[in-house]
Coordinates of N, CA and C in Angstrom, one line a residue:
V124 N -16.9 -5.8 -7.4 CA -15.8 -6.0 -8.4 C -15.8 -4.8 -9.4
Q125 N -14.6 -4.2 -9.5 CA -14.4 -3.2 -10.5 C -13.4 -3.7 -11.5
D126 N -13.8 -4.1 -12.7 CA -12.9 -4.9 -13.6 C -12.7 -4.2 -14.9
K127 N -11.5 -3.9 -15.3 CA -11.1 -3.4 -16.6 C -11.8 -2.1 -17.1
S128 N -11.9 -1.2 -16.1 CA -12.4 0.1 -16.5 C -11.2 1.0 -16.9
S129 N -11.5 2.0 -17.8 CA -10.4 2.9 -18.2 C -11.0 4.3 -18.3
V130 N -10.3 5.3 -17.8 CA -10.7 6.7 -17.9 C -9.6 7.6 -18.3
A131 N -9.9 8.8 -18.9 CA -8.9 9.7 -19.4 C -8.2 10.5 -18.3
G132 N -8.8 10.6 -17.1 CA -8.3 11.4 -16.1 C -7.7 10.6 -14.9
Y133 N -8.3 10.9 -13.7 CA -7.9 10.2 -12.5 C -8.9 9.1 -12.1
G134 N -8.4 8.1 -11.5 CA -9.3 7.0 -10.9 C -9.9 6.1 -12.0
G135 N -9.2 5.0 -12.3 CA -9.6 4.1 -13.3 C -11.0 3.5 -13.0
A136 N -11.3 3.2 -11.8 CA -12.5 2.6 -11.4 C -13.4 3.6 -10.5
I137 N -12.7 4.3 -9.6 CA -13.5 5.2 -8.7 C -12.7 6.6 -8.6
Y138 N -13.5 7.6 -8.8 CA -13.0 9.0 -8.5 C -13.9 9.6 -7.4
A139 N -13.3 10.0 -6.3 CA -14.1 10.5 -5.2 C -13.5 11.7 -4.6
T140 N -14.4 12.6 -4.1 CA -13.9 13.8 -3.4 C -14.3 13.9 -2.0
N141 N -15.0 12.9 -1.5 CA -15.4 12.8 -0.1 C -15.0 11.4 0.5
N142 N -15.1 11.2 1.8 CA -14.8 10.0 2.5 C -15.4 8.8 1.8
L143 N -14.6 7.7 1.6 CA -15.0 6.5 1.0 C -14.5 5.3 1.7
T144 N -15.4 4.3 1.8 CA -15.0 3.0 2.4 C -15.3 1.9 1.4
V145 N -14.2 1.0 1.2 CA -14.3 -0.1 0.3 C -14.1 -1.4 1.2
I146 N -15.1 -2.3 1.1 CA -15.1 -3.5 1.9 C -15.2 -4.8 1.0
N147 N -14.3 -5.7 1.3 CA -14.3 -7.1 0.6 C -14.6 -6.9 -0.9
S148 N -13.7 -6.2 -1.6 CA -13.9 -5.8 -3.0 C -12.6 -6.2 -3.8
T149 N -12.8 -6.3 -5.1 CA -11.7 -6.6 -6.0 C -11.7 -5.6 -7.1
F150 N -10.4 -5.1 -7.4 CA -10.2 -4.1 -8.5 C -9.1 -4.7 -9.4
T151 N -9.5 -5.0 -10.6 CA -8.5 -5.7 -11.5 C -8.5 -5.1 -12.9
G152 N -7.3 -4.8 -13.4 CA -7.1 -4.3 -14.8 C -7.7 -3.0 -15.1
N153 N -7.8 -2.1 -14.1 CA -8.3 -0.7 -14.4 C -7.1 0.2 -14.8
T154 N -7.4 1.3 -15.6 CA -6.4 2.2 -16.0 C -6.9 3.6 -15.9
A155 N -6.0 4.5 -15.4 CA -6.3 5.9 -15.4 C -5.2 6.6 -16.2
Y156 N -5.5 7.5 -17.1 CA -4.6 8.3 -17.9 C -3.6 9.1 -17.0
R157 N -4.2 9.7 -15.9 CA -3.4 10.6 -15.1 C -2.8 9.8 -13.9
N158 N -3.7 9.4 -12.9 CA -3.2 8.8 -11.7 C -4.3 8.0 -11.0
G159 N -3.9 7.0 -10.2 CA -4.9 6.3 -9.5 C -5.6 5.2 -10.4
G160 N -4.8 4.2 -10.7 CA -5.2 3.1 -11.6 C -6.6 2.6 -11.2
A161 N -6.8 2.4 -9.9 CA -8.1 1.9 -9.4 C -8.9 3.0 -8.8
I162 N -8.3 3.7 -7.8 CA -9.1 4.7 -7.1 C -8.3 6.0 -7.0
A163 N -8.9 7.1 -7.3 CA -8.4 8.4 -7.0 C -9.2 9.2 -6.0
M164 N -8.6 9.5 -4.9 CA -9.3 10.3 -3.8 C -8.8 11.7 -3.9
M165 N -9.6 12.6 -4.5 CA -9.2 14.0 -4.6 C -9.5 14.8 -3.4
G166 N -10.2 14.2 -2.5 CA -10.5 14.8 -1.2 C -11.1 13.7 -0.3
G167 N -11.1 14.0 1.0 CA -11.6 13.0 2.0 C -10.6 11.8 2.2
D168 N -11.0 11.0 3.1 CA -10.2 9.8 3.5 C -10.7 8.5 2.9
L169 N -9.8 7.5 2.8 CA -10.2 6.2 2.2 C -9.9 5.1 3.2
D170 N -10.9 4.3 3.4 CA -10.8 3.1 4.2 C -10.9 1.9 3.3
V171 N -9.9 1.1 3.2 CA -9.9 -0.2 2.5 C -9.9 -1.3 3.5
I172 N -10.9 -2.1 3.5 CA -11.2 -3.0 4.6 C -11.5 -4.4 4.1
A173 N -11.0 -5.4 4.8 CA -11.4 -6.8 4.6 C -12.0 -7.3 5.9
N174 N -13.2 -7.8 5.9 CA -13.9 -8.3 7.1 C -14.2 -9.8 7.0
D175 N -14.4 -10.5 8.1 CA -15.0 -11.8 8.2 C -14.3 -12.8 7.3
S176 N -13.0 -12.9 7.4 CA -12.1 -13.8 6.7 C -12.2 -13.5 5.2
G177 N -12.6 -12.3 4.8 CA -12.6 -11.9 3.4 C -11.4 -11.2 2.9
A178 N -11.4 -10.7 1.7 CA -10.3 -10.0 1.1 C -10.7 -8.8 0.3
T179 N -9.9 -7.8 0.3 CA -10.0 -6.8 -0.7 C -8.6 -6.7 -1.5
T180 N -8.7 -6.9 -2.8 CA -7.6 -7.1 -3.6 C -7.5 -6.2 -4.8
F181 N -6.3 -5.7 -5.1 CA -6.0 -4.8 -6.2 C -5.0 -5.5 -7.1
S182 N -5.2 -5.6 -8.4 CA -4.2 -6.2 -9.2 C -4.3 -5.7 -10.6
E183 N -3.1 -5.5 -11.2 CA -2.9 -5.0 -12.6 C -3.6 -3.7 -12.9
N184 N -3.6 -2.8 -12.0 CA -4.2 -1.5 -12.2 C -3.0 -0.5 -12.6
L185 N -3.3 0.3 -13.6 CA -2.2 1.1 -14.2 C -2.5 2.6 -14.2
K186 N -1.5 3.4 -14.2 CA -1.6 4.8 -14.7 C -0.9 4.8 -16.0
S187 N -1.4 5.4 -17.0 CA -0.9 5.3 -18.3 C -0.8 6.7 -18.9
F188 N 0.4 7.1 -19.4 CA 0.6 8.4 -20.1 C 0.8 8.1 -21.6
G189 N -0.2 8.5 -22.4 CA -0.1 8.2 -23.8 C -0.1 6.7 -24.1
T190 N 0.9 6.3 -24.8 CA 1.0 4.8 -25.1 C 2.0 4.1 -24.2
V191 N 2.5 4.8 -23.1 CA 3.4 4.2 -22.2 C 2.8 3.9 -20.9
S192 N 2.7 2.7 -20.5 CA 2.1 2.3 -19.2 C 3.2 2.3 -18.2
E193 N 2.9 3.0 -17.1 CA 3.9 3.1 -16.0 C 3.7 1.9 -15.1
A194 N 4.6 1.8 -14.0 CA 4.4 0.8 -13.0 C 3.0 0.7 -12.5
S195 N 2.6 -0.4 -12.0 CA 1.2 -0.6 -11.5 C 1.0 0.4 -10.4
N196 N -0.2 0.9 -10.4 CA -0.6 2.0 -9.5 C -2.0 1.8 -9.1
D197 N -2.3 1.6 -7.8 CA -3.6 1.3 -7.4 C -4.4 2.5 -6.9
I198 N -3.8 3.3 -6.0 CA -4.5 4.4 -5.3 C -3.7 5.7 -5.4
Y199 N -4.4 6.7 -5.7 CA -3.9 8.1 -5.7 C -4.7 8.9 -4.7
M200 N -4.0 9.5 -3.7 CA -4.6 10.4 -2.7 C -4.2 11.8 -3.1
G201 N -5.1 12.5 -3.8 CA -4.8 13.7 -4.5 C -5.1 15.0 -3.7
G202 N -5.6 14.9 -2.5 CA -5.9 16.1 -1.6 C -4.7 16.4 -0.7
T203 N -5.0 17.0 0.4 CA -4.0 17.3 1.4 C -4.5 16.8 2.8
K204 N -3.6 16.4 3.6 CA -3.9 16.0 5.0 C -5.0 14.9 5.0
Q205 N -4.7 13.9 4.1 CA -5.6 12.7 4.0 C -5.1 11.5 4.8
T206 N -6.1 10.6 5.1 CA -5.7 9.4 5.7 C -6.2 8.2 4.9
L207 N -5.3 7.2 4.7 CA -5.6 6.0 4.0 C -5.5 4.9 5.0
R208 N -6.6 4.2 5.3 CA -6.6 3.1 6.3 C -6.7 1.8 5.5
L209 N -5.7 0.9 5.8 CA -5.7 -0.5 5.2 C -5.9 -1.5 6.3
V210 N -7.1 -2.1 6.4 CA -7.4 -2.8 7.6 C -7.9 -4.2 7.3
A211 N -7.2 -5.2 7.8 CA -7.7 -6.6 7.6 C -8.2 -7.1 9.0
N212 N -9.5 -7.1 9.1 CA -10.1 -7.5 10.4 C -10.3 -9.0 10.5
G213 N -9.5 -9.6 11.4 CA -9.5 -11.0 11.6 C -8.2 -11.7 11.0
A214 N -7.8 -12.7 11.7 CA -6.5 -13.3 11.3 C -6.5 -13.9 9.9
S215 N -7.6 -14.2 9.3 CA -7.7 -14.8 8.0 C -8.1 -13.8 6.9
S216 N -8.2 -12.6 7.3 CA -8.6 -11.5 6.3 C -7.3 -10.9 5.7
S217 N -7.5 -10.4 4.5 CA -6.3 -9.8 3.8 C -6.7 -8.6 3.0
V218 N -5.9 -7.6 3.0 CA -5.9 -6.5 2.1 C -4.7 -6.5 1.2
K219 N -4.8 -6.6 -0.1 CA -3.6 -6.8 -0.9 C -3.6 -5.8 -2.1
L220 N -2.6 -4.9 -2.1 CA -2.4 -3.9 -3.2 C -1.3 -4.5 -4.0
G221 N -1.6 -4.8 -5.3 CA -0.6 -5.4 -6.2 C 0.3 -4.3 -6.7
G222 N -0.2 -3.0 -6.6 CA 0.6 -1.9 -7.1 C 0.9 -0.9 -6.0
G223 N 1.2 0.3 -6.4 CA 1.7 1.3 -5.5 C 0.6 2.3 -5.0
I224 N 1.0 3.2 -4.2 CA 0.2 4.3 -3.7 C 0.9 5.6 -4.0
D225 N 0.3 6.5 -4.7 CA 0.9 7.8 -4.9 C 0.0 8.9 -4.2
F226 N 0.6 10.0 -3.9 CA -0.2 11.0 -3.1 C 0.4 12.4 -3.4
N227 N -0.5 13.4 -3.1 CA -0.1 14.8 -3.3 C 0.8 15.2 -2.2
K228 N 0.3 15.3 -1.0 CA 1.1 15.7 0.2 C 0.4 15.4 1.5
D229 N 1.2 15.3 2.6 CA 0.6 15.1 3.9 C -0.3 13.9 4.0
L230 N 0.2 12.7 3.6 CA -0.6 11.5 3.7 C -0.3 10.7 5.0
T231 N -1.3 10.2 5.7 CA -1.2 9.3 6.8 C -1.7 8.0 6.3
I232 N -0.9 6.9 6.5 CA -1.3 5.5 6.2 C -1.4 4.8 7.5
V233 N -2.6 4.2 7.8 CA -2.8 3.4 9.0 C -3.0 1.9 8.5
V234 N -2.1 1.1 9.1 CA -2.1 -0.4 8.7 C -2.7 -1.1 9.9
N235 N -3.9 -1.7 9.7 CA -4.7 -2.4 10.7 C -5.2 -1.4 11.8
Q236 N -5.8 -1.9 12.8 CA -6.4 -1.1 13.8 C -6.3 -1.8 15.2
S237 N -6.5 -1.0 16.2 CA -6.3 -1.5 17.5 C -7.5 -2.3 18.0
N238 N -7.4 -3.1 19.0 CA -8.5 -3.8 19.7 C -9.2 -4.9 18.9
T239 N -8.6 -5.4 17.8 CA -9.1 -6.5 17.1 C -8.0 -7.4 16.6
E240 N -8.3 -8.7 16.3 CA -7.3 -9.6 15.8 C -7.0 -9.2 14.3
Q241 N -5.8 -9.1 13.9 CA -5.4 -8.5 12.7 C -4.9 -9.5 11.7
G242 N -5.2 -9.3 10.4 CA -4.7 -10.2 9.3 C -3.6 -9.5 8.6
K243 N -3.5 -9.8 7.3 CA -2.3 -9.3 6.5 C -2.7 -8.2 5.6
V244 N -1.8 -7.2 5.6 CA -1.9 -6.0 4.7 C -0.7 -6.1 3.8
T245 N -0.9 -6.1 2.5 CA 0.3 -6.2 1.5 C 0.2 -4.9 0.6
I246 N 1.4 -4.3 0.5 CA 1.6 -3.2 -0.5 C 2.7 -3.7 -1.4
G247 N 2.3 -4.0 -2.7 CA 3.2 -4.6 -3.6 C 3.8 -3.7 -4.6
G248 N 3.7 -2.4 -4.3 CA 4.3 -1.4 -5.2 C 4.9 -0.2 -4.4
D249 N 5.4 0.8 -5.1 CA 6.1 1.9 -4.4 C 5.0 2.8 -3.7
V250 N 5.5 3.4 -2.6 CA 4.7 4.4 -1.9 C 5.6 5.6 -1.7
G251 N 5.2 6.7 -2.3 CA 5.9 8.0 -2.2 C 7.3 7.9 -2.9
S252 N 8.2 8.7 -2.3 CA 9.5 8.8 -2.9 C 10.5 9.3 -1.8
E253 N 11.8 9.4 -2.1 CA 12.7 9.9 -1.2 C 12.4 11.2 -0.6
S254 N 11.8 12.1 -1.4 CA 11.4 13.4 -1.0 C 10.0 13.6 -0.6
K255 N 9.2 12.6 -0.8 CA 7.7 12.7 -0.5 C 7.3 11.4 0.3
R256 N 7.3 11.6 1.7 CA 7.1 10.4 2.6 C 5.8 10.5 3.3
A257 N 5.1 9.4 3.5 CA 3.9 9.3 4.3 C 4.2 9.1 5.8
T258 N 3.3 9.5 6.6 CA 3.4 9.1 8.0 C 2.6 7.8 8.2
M259 N 3.2 6.9 9.0 CA 2.5 5.6 9.1 C 2.3 5.2 10.5
Y260 N 1.1 4.5 10.7 CA 0.8 3.9 12.0 C 0.6 2.4 11.8
L261 N 1.3 1.6 12.5 CA 1.2 0.1 12.4 C 0.5 -0.5 13.7
Y262 N -0.6 -1.2 13.5 CA -1.3 -1.8 14.6 C -1.4 -3.3 14.6
G263 N -0.2 -3.9 14.3 CA -0.1 -5.4 14.4 C -0.6 -6.1 13.2
G264 N -0.7 -7.5 13.3 CA -0.9 -8.3 12.2 C 0.3 -8.4 11.3
D265 N 0.1 -8.6 10.0 CA 1.3 -8.8 9.1 C 1.2 -7.6 8.1
F266 N 2.4 -7.0 8.0 CA 2.6 -5.9 7.0 C 3.6 -6.4 6.0
S267 N 3.2 -6.6 4.7 CA 4.0 -7.3 3.7 C 4.3 -6.4 2.5
L268 N 5.5 -6.5 2.0 CA 5.8 -5.8 0.7 C 6.0 -6.8 -0.4
V269 N 5.7 -8.1 -0.1 CA 5.9 -9.2 -1.1 C 4.9 -9.1 -2.2
S270 N 5.5 -9.1 -3.5 CA 4.7 -9.1 -4.7 C 5.1 -10.2 -5.7
D271 N 6.3 -10.8 -5.5 CA 6.8 -11.8 -6.4 C 7.2 -11.2 -7.8
K272 N 6.7 -10.0 -8.2 CA 7.0 -9.5 -9.5 C 8.0 -8.3 -9.5
V273 N 7.9 -7.5 -8.6 CA 8.7 -6.3 -8.6 C 9.3 -6.1 -7.2
F274 N 10.4 -5.3 -7.1 CA 11.0 -4.9 -5.9 C 10.7 -3.5 -5.6
N275 N 9.9 -3.3 -4.5 CA 9.3 -2.0 -4.3 C 9.8 -1.3 -3.0
T276 N 9.6 0.0 -2.9 CA 10.0 0.7 -1.7 C 8.9 1.5 -1.1
V277 N 8.6 1.3 0.2 CA 7.7 2.2 0.9 C 8.4 3.2 1.6
Y278 N 8.2 4.5 1.2 CA 8.9 5.6 1.9 C 8.0 6.2 2.9
A279 N 8.5 6.3 4.2 CA 7.7 6.9 5.2 C 8.6 7.9 6.0
G280 N 8.0 8.9 6.6 CA 8.7 9.8 7.5 C 8.8 9.1 8.8
K281 N 7.9 9.5 9.7 CA 7.8 8.9 11.0 C 6.8 7.7 11.0
V282 N 7.3 6.6 11.6 CA 6.4 5.4 11.8 C 6.1 5.2 13.2
Y283 N 4.8 5.1 13.5 CA 4.4 4.8 14.9 C 4.0 3.3 15.0
I284 N 4.7 2.6 15.8 CA 4.5 1.1 15.9 C 3.7 0.9 17.2
A285 N 2.4 0.9 17.1 CA 1.6 0.8 18.3 C 1.6 -0.6 18.9
T286 N 1.7 -1.7 18.0 CA 1.7 -3.1 18.4 C 2.7 -3.8 17.6
D287 N 3.3 -4.9 18.2 CA 4.2 -5.7 17.4 C 3.6 -6.1 16.1
T288 N 4.4 -5.8 15.0 CA 3.9 -6.1 13.6 C 4.9 -6.9 12.8
N289 N 4.5 -8.0 12.3 CA 5.3 -8.8 11.4 C 5.5 -8.1 10.1
V290 N 6.7 -8.1 9.6 CA 7.0 -7.5 8.3 C 7.7 -8.6 7.4
S291 N 7.4 -8.5 6.0 CA 8.0 -9.4 5.1 C 8.3 -8.7 3.8
F292 N 9.3 -9.3 3.1 CA 9.9 -8.7 1.9 C 10.3 -9.7 0.9
D293 N 10.3 -9.2 -0.4 CA 10.9 -10.0 -1.5 C 12.4 -9.8 -1.4
V294 N 13.2 -10.9 -1.7 CA 14.7 -10.8 -1.8 C 15.1 -11.7 -3.0
S295 N 15.9 -11.1 -3.9 CA 16.5 -11.9 -4.9 C 18.0 -12.1 -4.5
L296 N 18.4 -13.4 -4.5 CA 19.8 -13.7 -4.2 C 20.6 -14.0 -5.4
A297 N 20.1 -13.6 -6.6 CA 20.9 -13.8 -7.8 C 22.2 -13.1 -7.7
T298 N 23.3 -13.8 -8.0 CA 24.7 -13.2 -7.8 C 24.9 -12.0 -8.6
D299 N 24.3 -11.9 -9.8 CA 24.5 -10.8 -10.7 C 23.4 -9.8 -10.6
N300 N 22.4 -10.0 -9.7 CA 21.2 -9.1 -9.7 C 20.6 -9.1 -8.3
F301 N 21.4 -8.7 -7.3 CA 20.8 -8.7 -5.9 C 19.9 -7.6 -5.7
K302 N 18.6 -7.9 -5.4 CA 17.6 -6.9 -5.2 C 16.7 -7.2 -4.0
Y303 N 16.0 -6.3 -3.5 CA 15.1 -6.5 -2.3 C 14.2 -5.4 -2.2
D304 N 13.0 -5.7 -1.5 CA 12.1 -4.7 -1.1 C 12.7 -3.8 0.0
Q305 N 12.2 -2.6 0.2 CA 12.6 -1.7 1.2 C 11.5 -1.0 1.9
F306 N 11.6 -1.0 3.3 CA 10.7 -0.2 4.1 C 11.6 0.9 4.6
N307 N 11.6 2.1 4.0 CA 12.5 3.1 4.2 C 11.9 4.2 5.0
F308 N 12.2 4.4 6.3 CA 11.6 5.4 7.1 C 12.6 6.2 7.9
S309 N 12.2 7.4 8.2 CA 13.1 8.4 8.8 C 13.3 8.1 10.3
S310 N 12.2 7.8 11.0 CA 12.2 7.6 12.4 C 11.1 6.7 12.9
A311 N 11.2 6.1 14.0 CA 10.1 5.2 14.5 C 10.0 5.4 16.0
E312 N 8.7 5.3 16.5 CA 8.5 5.3 17.9 C 7.2 4.5 18.2
G313 N 6.9 4.2 19.5 CA 5.8 3.5 19.9 C 6.2 2.3 20.8
K314 N 5.2 1.6 21.3 CA 5.4 0.5 22.2 C 5.6 -0.8 21.5
G315 N 5.4 -0.9 20.2 CA 5.5 -2.1 19.5 C 6.9 -2.2 18.8
K316 N 7.1 -3.4 18.2 CA 8.3 -3.6 17.4 C 8.0 -4.2 16.0
L317 N 8.9 -4.0 15.1 CA 8.9 -4.6 13.8 C 9.5 -6.0 14.0
I318 N 8.7 -7.1 13.7 CA 9.2 -8.4 13.9 C 9.7 -9.0 12.5
V319 N 10.9 -9.4 12.5 CA 11.6 -10.0 11.3 C 12.2 -11.3 11.7
T320 N 11.8 -12.4 11.0 CA 12.3 -13.7 11.2 C 12.7 -14.3 9.9
A321 N 13.2 -15.5 9.9 CA 13.7 -16.2 8.7 C 12.5 -16.3 7.7
D322 N 11.3 -16.4 8.2 CA 10.1 -16.5 7.4 C 9.7 -15.2 6.8
S323 N 10.3 -14.1 7.2 CA 9.9 -12.8 6.6 C 10.4 -12.6 5.2
F324 N 11.3 -13.4 4.7 CA 11.9 -13.2 3.4 C 11.4 -14.2 2.4
N325 N 10.8 -13.6 1.3 CA 10.4 -14.4 0.2 C 11.5 -14.4 -0.9
I326 N 12.2 -15.5 -1.0 CA 13.4 -15.6 -1.8 C 12.9 -15.8 -3.3
T327 N 13.3 -15.0 -4.2 CA 12.9 -15.1 -5.6 C 14.2 -15.3 -6.5
S328 N 13.9 -15.6 -7.7 CA 15.0 -15.8 -8.6 C 15.3 -14.6 -9.6
G329 N 14.4 -13.6 -9.4 CA 14.5 -12.4 -10.3 C 15.6 -11.5 -10.0

């Protein structure tokens, strides 16, 4: 558990320059003045894993500039040509990011992995931007953008869908404030499909 740590630079709880693996862990209420409210990876790859019906959870981690706190921000990938793996091993396992993912450039995000039963991976904040997009690989299980608090966008360039993957979103049906999460990608390929059903939509009043 990394709880309520604060730093003046990058990485509220962890600052790393080489490969790092986090398993069945909790990061809550950490703050970085620059970027990476919970974790800043200035080099190397990051594996965030939940095993054996466990969970790895990020919540209320912030990047803060002066006295102004920005939108929640869990992970910053500050190098180049890095890979972030978010893997829930087992149907009852979960990896949940309450905030977003920021990166320098050339980021690959892998959701779950092949040859195992997969659980749920949630990204509850923004990833990238219209002009800065990650490459993504989806290997089944559940990929969720549901956060209940904010409406977020995951920006990707090419998405490789290796295995059928369930996706879910927040949607507000307020007549004067219609909002929704977005999985915004440029192109997709692979043998799998994105599965959307009536249960994919978390209807909110916000």
